[in-house]
């Protein structure tokens, strides 16, 4: 499991949910730019308390993998590198370069020594069983030419020399030097991984992507629970020993931590969603998978392994133990149709692209395609709105002119060199004499990411790039007056790049300016770093008092406006979100804490906003009097903003007679003989579980027979037991959980003897 930058208050709950889901190891990056934001100034407090996080993992009986990097990529700004590195003389990141190696070794050594001092390595009795050095370096190594391979060797030797007593790993580095383990990242490592580069190394998968990160303007990618389970089972069948989910809990890129064009919401489609709620069926289906694999664990560890074909696209992977133990993975690689295979003189039905796990080489405990766990539905409930003019105050950002800027240069300055990544915003200003009233063409080339152009204080146009191509050209007709004309260009970045070779060379901001036929590139420019409201921190209670706020004027076509309001925290404990659907682009703060950038106006190809709801952790809130400040770059309307709560409101289960029973009911034949246990209840079941604090209040649909459809869309079929709903209500209403077997006996009869039975139940949680 991978953990992002979480709030310390959420750690115990999230770790507990991961453990309940069958997770043994929690994997975390180490964020260099969080822990050393200024050179030599460290921060390991609050949500940066990595020692506290590892100890929390340990307290719940789990292991840890520490991905120190310290380059991490991770859709995190600058790949986790602190921006001050950029200004170290002669530095070349991630290369056989003495300045970079010096700072990298210094930071990695500090982290390792911190862990050692708290006895957190497994060699000291602690939870850390693996550490990672570097990250996916092979994808950029060729760009460093002769400086690449020596860097890999140096990084490995440096890490091993720190003597942690536990193994080190390099992901996506096929030639990881001994004894560092080479590992796989991706969605299909059971199919794509070449394997360990030495016989004494295990086969490990450091990133099994549970969905995919989202970018502004990009359509979301959804990965099914079935697909994830198939590839995990295949990797284990091929003697894989470690699979990490990236992400198991996604989380939120608060503040300015997301990299270029990356959404504030991160891997919301993970088994634990952005708010820490369980997302079904991913969480439950993987829990069943983990339990099934653990039934085989003793046999898997014997390593006596045999593979043979069961058909053209079907294989058996069989493990046998010294005492007669046997476990099998029956694989159907056919994407189009199911297959019937013969294994050990027994016939098995394998759905298309699926794997059946047989912990005793006889009985199917789990099939990757048969989702027996429930589905759930996330509901958003309006808590309060801000649709009254009286609820808002506004402060309009001053458009600077050349005279009022203190930083001057006769060239166009590069954006990041100038701002040092302390802000997204850099003003470029100049003035020129024009001898008539007319219109001319303004042409501005920017290397990223957004540009707003003002002439004589009036907006004349905006433009932006995208994740694939950050550079763009703004071209607009502008109205000039007779005399001095003031031009102000606001360059806006949306996170630093997180990947690629030579990050230290990446540039942004305005690179060329032309009005009609006159170039202003080498000209007398004035600069302002950041917005005035940012400089005064008017998103805090103290900073807010430093400016004069005005009554809200609606509707407004004014760009660069700060809006302020106050609200009370919603009652209860459900997660809270800020709905910014009526806004366009900017950033939002709650009680001085940034909940991230928003960019609602950057629509996907289907016309949808990339993200509408923004996570407000309850730890950011007070019971009353919470300060909400929103910086709007474009023309959003704050009166449409709402505070909402997020909850799981519906649970639904669907099983057929061909589904395996829940893995928790598994009892081996030997156990049955030894203890005379007879489990007639070992049959497919619909398992319904409402979240903590909620019970099943009503049954929305229930059909025993051959219901049509699935949990997303259903109807009764040609065979339906009319008393199904009454029976299910009697068993489930008022309870937090209930288990209903797909059984003629349970329902008191067979409504259609010649038809295989299915059971579908949809329930409301209140």
XYZ file of C-alpha atoms in Angstrom:
766
model
C 0.000 0.000 0.000
C 1.233 3.485 -0.835
C 0.587 6.447 1.462
C 0.674 10.036 0.270
C 1.069 13.145 2.390
C -1.706 12.490 4.863
C -2.970 14.354 7.858
C -1.646 12.747 11.022
C -5.167 12.579 12.459
C -6.228 10.271 9.624
C -3.285 7.865 9.875
C -4.703 5.410 12.474
C -8.037 5.009 10.666
C -6.477 4.598 7.219
C -3.877 2.097 8.438
C -6.616 0.118 10.215
C -8.747 0.002 7.051
C -5.726 -1.159 5.059
C -4.996 -3.878 7.592
C -8.633 -5.014 7.522
C -8.319 -5.177 3.729
C -5.525 -7.730 4.059
C -2.552 -5.367 3.633
C 0.685 -6.426 5.382
C 3.069 -3.632 4.356
C 2.521 0.109 4.030
C 4.838 1.848 1.632
C 5.579 5.553 1.780
C 7.715 8.033 -0.078
C 9.964 10.489 1.749
C 9.234 14.013 0.501
C 12.549 15.879 0.471
C 10.947 19.224 -0.385
C 8.607 18.938 2.612
C 11.293 17.887 5.057
C 14.027 20.331 3.928
C 12.151 23.268 2.360
C 15.145 25.538 2.977
C 18.675 24.207 2.831
C 19.644 22.928 6.280
C 16.212 23.753 7.768
C 14.264 20.568 8.493
C 10.608 19.964 9.219
C 9.430 16.659 10.682
C 6.484 18.063 12.629
C 2.741 17.502 12.307
C 1.849 15.883 9.031
C 5.563 15.774 8.150
C 6.251 13.497 11.135
C 7.554 10.499 9.225
C 8.847 8.817 12.395
C 5.365 9.082 13.907
C 3.860 7.614 10.759
C 6.211 4.597 10.770
C 5.510 4.058 14.475
C 1.771 4.165 13.794
C 2.267 1.416 11.201
C 4.251 -0.570 13.747
C 1.634 -0.109 16.469
C -0.950 -1.802 14.243
C 1.320 -4.781 13.582
C 2.175 -3.986 9.965
C 5.475 -3.664 8.112
C 6.802 -0.654 6.203
C 8.695 0.043 2.991
C 10.508 3.382 2.958
C 10.924 4.840 -0.537
C 13.553 7.460 0.257
C 14.359 8.265 -3.374
C 14.960 11.108 -2.696
C 13.706 11.839 -6.234
C 10.182 10.356 -6.142
C 8.272 11.724 -9.197
C 4.839 10.773 -7.808
C 2.990 13.624 -9.605
C 4.470 15.741 -6.812
C 5.941 19.135 -7.612
C 9.593 18.900 -8.760
C 9.453 15.149 -8.171
C 9.995 15.804 -4.468
C 13.267 17.690 -4.915
C 13.487 20.981 -2.969
C 13.707 23.987 -5.254
C 16.801 25.365 -3.511
C 18.768 22.543 -5.176
C 18.165 24.361 -8.465
C 20.468 27.181 -7.334
C 23.400 25.029 -6.190
C 26.329 25.996 -8.472
C 27.183 23.419 -11.126
C 24.430 20.998 -10.136
C 22.963 18.394 -12.515
C 20.137 16.448 -10.890
C 20.235 12.636 -10.822
C 23.598 12.316 -12.502
C 27.207 11.462 -11.735
C 27.532 15.035 -10.548
C 29.369 15.877 -7.344
C 27.080 18.676 -6.040
C 23.936 16.562 -6.513
C 25.510 13.440 -5.036
C 26.700 15.422 -2.024
C 23.230 16.763 -1.191
C 21.476 13.487 -2.016
C 23.815 11.471 0.207
C 23.484 14.000 3.017
C 19.660 13.799 2.980
C 19.424 10.011 2.554
C 21.923 9.527 5.380
C 19.886 11.832 7.623
C 16.688 9.878 6.998
C 18.390 6.497 7.542
C 20.007 7.705 10.762
C 16.655 9.014 12.013
C 15.112 5.587 11.443
C 18.062 3.819 13.076
C 17.915 6.085 16.124
C 14.316 4.949 16.721
C 15.111 1.256 16.024
C 12.674 1.202 13.104
C 14.515 -1.159 10.740
C 13.510 -4.821 10.859
C 17.145 -5.640 11.681
C 16.560 -3.677 14.908
C 13.153 -5.202 15.600
C 11.286 -2.439 13.765
C 8.729 -2.519 10.935
C 10.848 -1.334 7.953
C 11.603 -4.369 5.775
C 12.573 -2.574 2.534
C 14.042 0.767 1.463
C 14.165 2.307 -1.995
C 16.917 4.415 -3.525
C 16.226 6.484 -6.687
C 12.992 6.016 -8.662
C 12.386 4.732 -12.212
C 15.807 6.011 -13.248
C 16.194 3.725 -16.253
C 13.482 5.692 -18.083
C 15.785 8.767 -18.191
C 19.253 7.217 -17.845
C 20.157 7.433 -21.550
C 19.706 11.227 -21.481
C 22.671 11.476 -19.093
C 24.957 9.539 -21.486
C 28.195 8.464 -19.765
C 27.076 10.126 -16.489
C 24.095 7.767 -16.034
C 25.503 4.278 -15.307
C 28.125 5.499 -12.774
C 25.356 7.345 -10.915
C 23.308 4.137 -10.634
C 26.322 2.274 -9.262
C 27.134 5.103 -6.865
C 23.529 5.378 -5.575
C 23.368 1.626 -4.921
C 26.751 1.529 -3.174
C 25.943 4.622 -1.105
C 22.612 3.176 0.054
C 23.972 -0.286 0.903
C 26.874 1.359 2.734
C 24.416 2.917 5.193
C 24.018 -0.590 6.679
C 20.314 -0.644 7.485
C 20.271 -4.432 7.737
C 17.323 -4.633 5.328
C 17.334 -4.847 1.491
C 17.336 -1.876 -0.869
C 15.296 -1.743 -4.043
C 15.434 0.199 -7.327
C 12.207 0.175 -9.332
C 12.320 0.152 -13.135
C 16.088 -0.428 -13.061
C 16.753 -3.759 -14.786
C 20.477 -3.606 -14.010
C 20.166 -2.659 -10.325
C 23.639 -3.481 -8.926
C 23.875 -6.346 -6.441
C 22.582 -6.628 -3.809
C 19.972 -3.963 -4.668
C 16.744 -5.568 -5.928
C 15.313 -4.578 -9.313
C 11.528 -4.131 -9.189
C 8.615 -3.572 -11.565
C 6.125 -0.688 -11.777
C 2.981 -0.677 -13.920
C -0.408 -2.338 -14.335
C 0.660 -5.727 -15.745
C 3.911 -6.740 -14.083
C 2.910 -10.418 -14.203
C 3.110 -10.077 -17.998
C 5.792 -7.408 -18.478
C 8.396 -7.950 -15.749
C 11.591 -9.638 -16.933
C 12.173 -10.876 -13.406
C 14.991 -10.470 -10.882
C 18.417 -9.834 -12.425
C 20.013 -12.314 -10.029
C 18.800 -15.690 -8.703
C 19.224 -14.555 -5.097
C 16.743 -11.659 -5.460
C 12.957 -11.875 -5.003
C 10.448 -10.842 -7.658
C 8.771 -7.657 -6.410
C 6.279 -5.161 -7.804
C 6.623 -1.717 -6.214
C 3.724 0.035 -7.991
C 0.554 -1.730 -9.111
C -1.483 1.237 -10.349
C -5.050 0.965 -9.013
C -6.249 3.619 -11.478
C -4.172 6.457 -12.921
C -3.408 10.029 -11.964
C -5.602 12.709 -13.538
C -4.583 15.931 -15.252
C -6.624 19.069 -15.815
C -8.500 18.654 -19.076
C -7.919 14.874 -19.187
C -10.582 12.193 -19.033
C -10.331 9.972 -15.920
C -9.019 6.428 -16.274
C -10.966 3.766 -14.379
C -9.371 0.409 -13.603
C -11.663 -2.405 -12.521
C -11.301 -4.513 -9.397
C -11.303 -7.592 -11.652
C -8.333 -6.366 -13.689
C -6.267 -5.486 -10.615
C -6.992 -8.870 -9.018
C -6.082 -10.766 -12.206
C -2.648 -9.173 -12.461
C -1.863 -9.572 -8.756
C -2.782 -13.260 -8.894
C -0.715 -13.741 -12.066
C 2.332 -12.088 -10.488
C 2.058 -14.347 -7.415
C 1.530 -17.405 -9.647
C 4.791 -16.524 -11.412
C 6.640 -16.597 -8.077
C 6.181 -12.931 -7.229
C 6.649 -12.294 -3.522
C 5.617 -8.649 -2.991
C 2.943 -6.498 -4.633
C 2.399 -2.881 -3.617
C -0.680 -0.917 -4.667
C -0.118 2.576 -6.022
C -2.284 3.995 -4.617
C -4.187 2.036 -1.961
C -5.252 5.368 -0.488
C -4.884 8.298 -2.853
C -5.391 11.475 -0.874
C -5.165 15.153 -1.673
C -2.410 17.364 -3.082
C -3.017 20.223 -0.668
C -1.507 23.641 -1.273
C 0.828 23.883 -4.258
C 2.199 20.334 -3.973
C 0.737 18.842 -7.169
C 3.082 18.790 -10.153
C 2.383 20.482 -13.488
C -1.306 20.230 -14.521
C -2.020 17.494 -11.933
C -5.366 17.613 -10.132
C -5.596 18.412 -6.436
C -7.523 15.157 -5.963
C -5.166 12.182 -6.260
C -6.119 8.569 -7.021
C -9.669 9.010 -5.732
C -10.477 5.680 -7.435
C -8.152 3.777 -5.067
C -9.534 1.126 -2.651
C -9.587 3.887 -0.023
C -10.796 7.030 -1.750
C -9.542 10.598 -1.385
C -11.619 11.065 1.786
C -10.504 7.766 3.318
C -13.842 6.042 2.613
C -13.812 2.435 1.463
C -14.419 2.215 -2.285
C -16.203 -0.964 -3.267
C -15.832 -3.362 -4.943
C -12.070 -2.654 -5.178
C -11.384 -2.821 -1.446
C -13.511 -5.902 -0.818
C -12.512 -7.844 -3.941
C -8.826 -7.325 -3.146
C -9.467 -8.318 0.490
C -10.876 -11.617 -0.773
C -7.876 -12.028 -3.083
C -5.414 -11.404 -0.248
C -7.213 -13.926 1.969
C -7.158 -16.545 -0.814
C -3.419 -16.044 -1.419
C -2.752 -16.316 2.319
C -4.530 -19.673 2.346
C -1.753 -20.762 -0.036
C 1.106 -19.001 1.743
C 2.709 -22.030 3.399
C 2.721 -23.887 0.086
C 3.930 -20.866 -1.881
C 6.918 -20.556 0.442
C 8.101 -24.092 -0.354
C 8.912 -22.812 -3.860
C 8.418 -26.236 -5.518
C 6.804 -24.855 -8.651
C 5.493 -26.348 -11.874
C 3.808 -24.734 -14.876
C 1.972 -26.549 -17.663
C -0.658 -25.724 -20.303
C -4.361 -26.455 -19.866
C -5.232 -25.206 -23.342
C -4.067 -22.786 -25.997
C -4.434 -19.711 -23.740
C -4.793 -21.475 -20.415
C -2.098 -22.478 -17.898
C -1.791 -24.035 -14.480
C 0.761 -22.794 -11.971
C 1.116 -25.437 -9.265
C 3.012 -25.240 -5.974
C 3.622 -28.353 -3.873
C 4.963 -28.800 -0.349
C 7.029 -31.489 1.321
C 4.078 -32.713 3.385
C 1.629 -33.083 0.531
C 0.429 -29.462 0.451
C -0.711 -28.255 -2.942
C -1.906 -24.890 -4.280
C -2.830 -24.012 -7.855
C -3.525 -20.915 -9.941
C -5.570 -21.760 -13.042
C -5.215 -18.989 -15.626
C -7.423 -18.176 -18.607
C -5.654 -15.560 -20.745
C -8.415 -15.489 -23.349
C -9.891 -11.989 -23.412
C -12.954 -12.985 -25.396
C -14.481 -16.143 -23.955
C -14.632 -18.392 -20.933
C -12.901 -21.743 -20.956
C -13.544 -25.168 -19.448
C -10.296 -26.842 -18.378
C -9.396 -30.228 -16.944
C -7.048 -30.112 -13.961
C -6.219 -33.221 -11.918
C -9.177 -35.030 -13.466
C -11.633 -32.325 -12.423
C -13.382 -29.830 -14.682
C -13.168 -26.099 -13.948
C -14.995 -23.188 -15.575
C -12.708 -20.187 -16.038
C -14.357 -16.891 -17.039
C -12.572 -14.872 -19.714
C -9.313 -13.247 -18.577
C -9.497 -14.681 -15.091
C -7.559 -16.730 -12.552
C -8.980 -19.267 -10.122
C -7.058 -19.867 -6.906
C -7.231 -23.409 -5.456
C -5.476 -23.473 -2.044
C -5.756 -27.293 -1.918
C -5.522 -27.944 -5.696
C -9.167 -29.063 -5.547
C -11.560 -26.314 -4.510
C -11.818 -22.826 -5.986
C -11.502 -20.316 -3.144
C -11.442 -17.244 -5.372
C -11.796 -16.247 -9.002
C -10.555 -12.833 -10.114
C -13.588 -12.264 -12.370
C -16.242 -13.257 -9.824
C -16.854 -10.244 -7.607
C -18.613 -11.530 -4.498
C -18.031 -8.414 -2.440
C -20.480 -5.528 -2.370
C -20.565 -2.384 -4.484
C -21.171 0.952 -2.796
C -22.323 4.414 -3.796
C -20.898 7.698 -2.555
C -23.467 10.415 -1.904
C -22.846 14.147 -1.658
C -25.226 16.051 0.622
C -25.589 19.827 0.669
C -24.702 21.173 4.100
C -24.785 24.927 3.455
C -24.608 27.349 0.575
C -23.182 30.803 0.077
C -25.870 32.150 -2.265
C -26.415 35.405 -0.401
C -24.586 38.600 -1.355
C -24.294 39.408 2.361
C -22.195 36.280 2.986
C -19.281 37.515 0.862
C -16.709 40.259 0.897
C -14.223 40.847 -1.911
C -10.800 42.319 -2.489
C -9.721 43.081 -6.036
C -6.077 42.439 -6.788
C -4.212 45.503 -8.013
C -2.883 45.245 -11.574
C 0.704 46.554 -11.242
C 2.332 48.910 -13.705
C 5.989 49.349 -14.546
C 6.518 52.304 -12.175
C 5.336 50.356 -9.126
C 7.626 47.343 -9.610
C 10.863 47.144 -7.652
C 12.558 44.416 -9.706
C 13.759 45.671 -13.090
C 15.648 43.976 -15.945
C 16.282 44.646 -19.616
C 15.515 41.052 -20.550
C 12.641 38.634 -20.040
C 13.364 36.787 -16.807
C 12.611 33.069 -16.493
C 9.603 32.429 -14.237
C 10.958 29.822 -11.772
C 14.394 31.432 -11.440
C 12.582 34.596 -10.399
C 9.843 33.250 -8.099
C 11.956 30.419 -6.578
C 8.656 28.503 -6.541
C 7.413 30.593 -3.608
C 4.302 31.454 -5.652
C 2.552 30.463 -8.881
C 2.409 34.099 -10.018
C 4.888 36.445 -11.726
C 3.951 39.802 -13.206
C 5.856 41.006 -16.316
C 5.227 44.721 -16.906
C 6.416 47.311 -19.400
C 5.243 50.617 -20.863
C 5.661 52.240 -24.262
C 4.708 55.364 -26.155
C 2.067 55.086 -28.892
C 0.998 57.990 -31.066
C -2.599 57.205 -31.983
C -5.800 55.518 -30.812
C -6.071 52.201 -32.657
C -6.019 48.411 -32.333
C -2.949 46.266 -32.791
C -2.087 42.604 -32.427
C -0.478 41.391 -29.190
C 1.473 38.125 -29.558
C 3.052 36.478 -26.485
C 4.946 33.185 -26.409
C 4.914 31.488 -22.991
C 6.622 28.274 -21.899
C 3.941 27.651 -19.313
C 1.488 27.333 -17.978
C -1.154 30.136 -18.019
C -1.106 33.781 -19.090
C -3.462 36.714 -18.458
C -2.728 39.899 -20.416
C -3.775 43.391 -19.280
C -3.367 46.604 -21.265
C -3.946 49.851 -19.390
C -5.514 47.878 -16.544
C -8.056 46.063 -18.728
C -7.965 42.332 -19.442
C -7.259 41.708 -23.133
C -6.996 37.922 -23.183
C -5.949 34.676 -21.495
C -4.397 31.450 -22.736
C -2.886 28.268 -21.313
C -1.033 25.097 -22.201
C -1.776 21.527 -21.118
C -0.079 18.532 -19.511
C 1.403 17.289 -22.780
C 2.455 20.691 -24.090
C 2.974 23.343 -21.466
C 4.015 26.078 -23.926
C 1.491 28.154 -25.907
C 0.971 31.470 -27.667
C -1.502 34.152 -26.651
C -2.622 36.278 -29.615
C -5.229 38.996 -29.202
C -6.245 42.350 -30.612
C -5.585 45.133 -28.104
C -6.809 48.730 -27.917
C -4.032 51.291 -27.520
C -4.355 54.905 -26.488
C -2.453 57.935 -27.727
C 0.425 58.331 -25.267
C 1.875 55.975 -22.653
C 0.409 52.459 -22.655
C 0.930 50.084 -19.715
C 1.139 46.329 -20.383
C 1.016 43.785 -17.543
C 1.358 40.083 -18.275
C 0.537 37.691 -15.423
C 2.414 34.413 -15.878
C 0.910 31.580 -13.839
C 2.390 28.138 -13.256
C 0.356 25.123 -12.119
C 3.038 23.083 -10.360
C 6.618 22.256 -11.300
C 7.377 19.299 -13.553
C 7.926 16.016 -11.741
C 9.665 13.884 -14.354
C 12.105 13.768 -17.222
C 15.853 14.271 -17.397
C 17.490 17.576 -16.436
C 14.691 18.993 -14.325
C 17.099 21.749 -13.303
C 16.966 23.066 -16.895
C 13.181 23.291 -17.184
C 11.873 26.798 -17.767
C 8.536 28.593 -17.686
C 7.078 32.033 -18.178
C 7.059 34.651 -20.943
C 9.731 34.141 -23.609
C 8.761 36.539 -26.418
C 6.462 39.583 -26.724
C 5.431 41.318 -29.912
C 2.918 44.118 -30.549
C 2.186 44.311 -34.266
C 5.715 44.356 -35.756
C 7.614 45.551 -32.694
C 9.393 43.056 -30.403
C 9.711 43.857 -26.699
C 11.801 40.845 -25.700
C 14.949 42.862 -24.932
C 13.325 45.858 -23.330
C 13.030 47.558 -19.970
C 10.824 45.234 -17.883
C 9.471 45.528 -14.368
C 8.574 42.456 -12.294
C 6.409 41.657 -9.283
C 6.774 38.241 -7.651
C 3.413 37.007 -6.381
C 0.049 38.683 -5.982
C -0.409 41.458 -3.446
C -2.965 39.368 -1.539
C -0.479 36.499 -1.342
C 2.300 38.743 -0.079
C -0.003 39.947 2.742
C -1.366 36.403 3.297
C -4.931 37.705 3.273
C -6.167 34.112 3.395
C -5.226 34.084 7.125
C -7.090 35.838 9.925
C -4.147 38.158 10.569
C -3.433 38.876 6.904
C -7.108 39.380 6.163
C -7.142 42.386 8.476
C -4.369 44.107 6.497
C -6.537 45.026 3.515
C -9.850 46.778 3.140
C -12.475 44.299 1.975
C -15.435 45.589 -0.029
C -19.034 44.460 -0.200
C -19.502 41.746 -2.769
C -20.593 43.156 -6.137
C -22.560 40.680 -8.210
C -22.374 39.767 -10.999
C -18.706 40.527 -11.617
C -16.557 40.276 -14.716
C -13.482 41.254 -12.743
C -10.410 39.035 -12.929
C -8.076 38.382 -9.989
C -10.525 38.804 -7.129
C -10.259 37.469 -3.572
C -13.512 36.414 -1.905
C -13.969 35.947 1.831
C -16.699 34.310 3.906
C -17.200 32.577 7.264
C -19.023 29.311 7.954
C -19.691 26.761 10.669
C -18.508 23.160 10.401
C -21.184 20.669 9.306
C -22.542 18.490 12.098
C -21.430 14.863 12.391
C -18.233 13.153 11.318
C -18.742 12.652 7.577
C -15.965 14.005 5.344
C -16.448 17.591 4.181
C -15.918 19.004 0.685
C -16.018 22.437 -0.913
C -18.065 22.462 -4.124
C -16.418 24.962 -6.479
C -18.470 24.175 -9.577
C -19.438 27.846 -10.009
C -15.808 28.993 -9.957
C -13.217 28.830 -12.727
C -9.542 28.879 -11.701
C -7.638 29.733 -8.548
C -6.871 28.476 -5.051
C -8.913 28.079 -1.846
C -7.961 28.336 1.825
C -9.738 27.240 5.007
C -8.488 28.931 8.197
C -5.227 29.756 6.425
C -4.667 26.188 5.148
C -4.642 25.809 1.374
C -6.886 22.988 0.222
C -5.314 23.193 -3.220
C -5.542 24.718 -6.652
C -8.797 24.456 -8.575
C -9.327 24.747 -12.336
C -12.990 24.084 -13.022
C -12.929 25.930 -16.342
C -10.400 23.510 -17.908
C -12.934 20.995 -19.230
C -12.318 17.468 -20.444
C -12.991 16.421 -24.034
C -16.499 15.417 -22.912
C -17.119 18.892 -21.517
C -16.875 17.995 -17.826
C -14.869 19.869 -15.194
C -11.797 17.877 -14.185
C -12.602 18.325 -10.484
C -15.515 19.962 -8.700
C -15.295 18.933 -5.024
C -12.271 19.795 -2.896
C -11.451 17.923 0.305
C -11.641 19.878 3.584
C -10.192 17.634 6.308
C -12.152 18.013 9.538
C -8.848 18.714 11.291
C -8.751 22.013 9.330
C -12.099 23.063 10.835
C -13.300 24.680 14.047
C -16.902 24.150 15.215
C -17.793 27.753 14.265
C -16.324 30.770 12.523
C -14.224 29.070 9.852
C -12.545 31.497 7.445
C -12.975 30.625 3.769
C -10.909 32.624 1.266
C -10.966 31.961 -2.463
C -8.659 33.526 -5.045
C -10.420 33.593 -8.418
C -8.261 34.309 -11.479
C -11.062 34.347 -14.011
C -14.764 35.193 -13.615
C -16.172 32.626 -11.207
C -19.263 33.321 -9.112
C -18.738 32.540 -5.397
C -22.471 32.607 -4.742
C -22.626 29.111 -6.246
C -20.115 27.654 -3.768
C -21.456 25.095 -1.276
C -20.147 23.135 1.697
C -21.121 19.479 1.279
C -20.649 16.233 3.172
C -19.600 12.912 1.647
C -20.943 9.530 2.748
C -21.557 5.973 1.585
C -25.330 5.832 1.182
C -25.995 2.607 -0.724
C -24.560 -0.905 -0.738
C -25.364 -3.591 -3.274
C -24.396 -7.223 -3.708
C -24.790 -9.588 -6.660
C -23.768 -13.245 -6.681
C -24.634 -16.252 -8.820
C -24.442 -19.976 -8.128
C -21.045 -20.013 -9.888
C -19.490 -17.475 -7.495
C -17.118 -18.935 -4.906
C -18.307 -18.564 -1.304
C -16.607 -15.881 0.830
C -12.980 -16.838 1.465
C -13.565 -16.373 5.203
C -15.749 -19.519 5.149
C -12.890 -21.649 3.784
C -12.253 -24.853 5.742
C -9.866 -27.426 4.315
C -10.803 -31.092 4.030
C -8.232 -31.916 6.705
C -9.848 -29.476 9.120
C -13.236 -31.004 8.414
C -11.946 -34.501 9.229
C -10.037 -33.359 12.297
C -12.740 -31.238 13.879
C -15.863 -32.765 12.303
C -16.866 -29.285 11.151
C -19.627 -29.312 8.585
C -20.231 -25.938 6.997
C -23.477 -26.114 5.044
C -23.316 -22.305 4.871
C -20.290 -22.453 2.560
C -22.068 -21.148 -0.493
C -22.102 -17.850 -2.415
C -23.462 -15.004 -0.304
C -24.429 -11.396 -0.743
C -22.476 -9.531 1.926
C -23.817 -6.081 2.829
C -21.914 -3.756 5.167
C -22.862 -0.160 5.893
C -20.129 2.203 7.107
C -19.583 2.701 10.834
C -22.484 4.631 12.361
C -24.955 3.712 9.608
C -27.478 0.892 9.358
C -29.485 -0.651 6.544
C -32.633 1.443 6.547
C -34.397 0.037 3.507
C -34.074 -2.584 0.798
C -34.344 -0.817 -2.548
C -34.296 -3.986 -4.644
C -34.010 -7.702 -3.974
C -34.409 -10.599 -6.396
C -33.640 -14.303 -6.008
C -33.887 -16.014 -9.391
C -32.290 -14.575 -12.523
C -32.240 -10.784 -12.034
C -31.177 -8.807 -15.086
C -28.183 -6.452 -15.014
C -25.857 -5.690 -12.117
C -25.522 -3.306 -9.161
C -25.423 -0.260 -11.435
C -28.597 -1.132 -13.339
C -30.961 -3.974 -12.541
C -34.460 -5.434 -12.985
C -36.254 -8.665 -12.151
C -35.823 -11.395 -14.758
C -38.078 -14.184 -15.993
C -37.488 -16.035 -12.710
C -38.080 -14.142 -9.467
C -39.129 -15.248 -5.993
C -41.797 -12.730 -4.991
C -41.020 -13.020 -1.274
C -37.323 -12.163 -1.715
C -37.605 -8.586 -0.519
C -39.616 -9.503 2.594
C -37.102 -12.198 3.551
C -34.142 -9.863 3.018
C -35.788 -7.016 4.941
C -36.391 -9.329 7.879
C -32.717 -10.336 7.872
C -31.105 -6.969 7.200
C -33.157 -3.919 8.170
C -31.795 -2.026 11.131
C -28.465 -3.853 11.038
C -25.056 -2.520 10.051
C -24.283 -5.723 8.144
C -25.990 -8.851 6.932
C -25.119 -11.935 4.891
C -27.684 -13.574 2.629
C -26.816 -16.943 1.021
C -27.746 -17.612 -2.590
C -29.676 -20.702 -1.520
C -33.025 -22.354 -2.272
C -33.064 -23.571 1.304
C -32.620 -20.094 2.760
C -35.426 -18.643 0.623
C -37.702 -21.612 1.289
C -38.077 -22.919 -2.224
C -36.914 -22.963 -5.824
C -38.820 -20.523 -8.048
C -37.466 -22.100 -11.258
C -35.726 -25.507 -10.887
C -34.054 -25.519 -14.306
C -32.342 -22.106 -14.022
C -29.057 -21.395 -12.152
C -29.831 -18.963 -9.358
C -28.542 -15.463 -8.751
C -29.213 -13.048 -5.914
C -29.089 -9.253 -6.235
C -29.782 -6.909 -3.320
C -29.537 -3.108 -3.240
C -29.842 -1.442 0.173
C -29.938 2.063 1.611
C -27.606 2.997 4.485
C -28.789 5.714 6.874
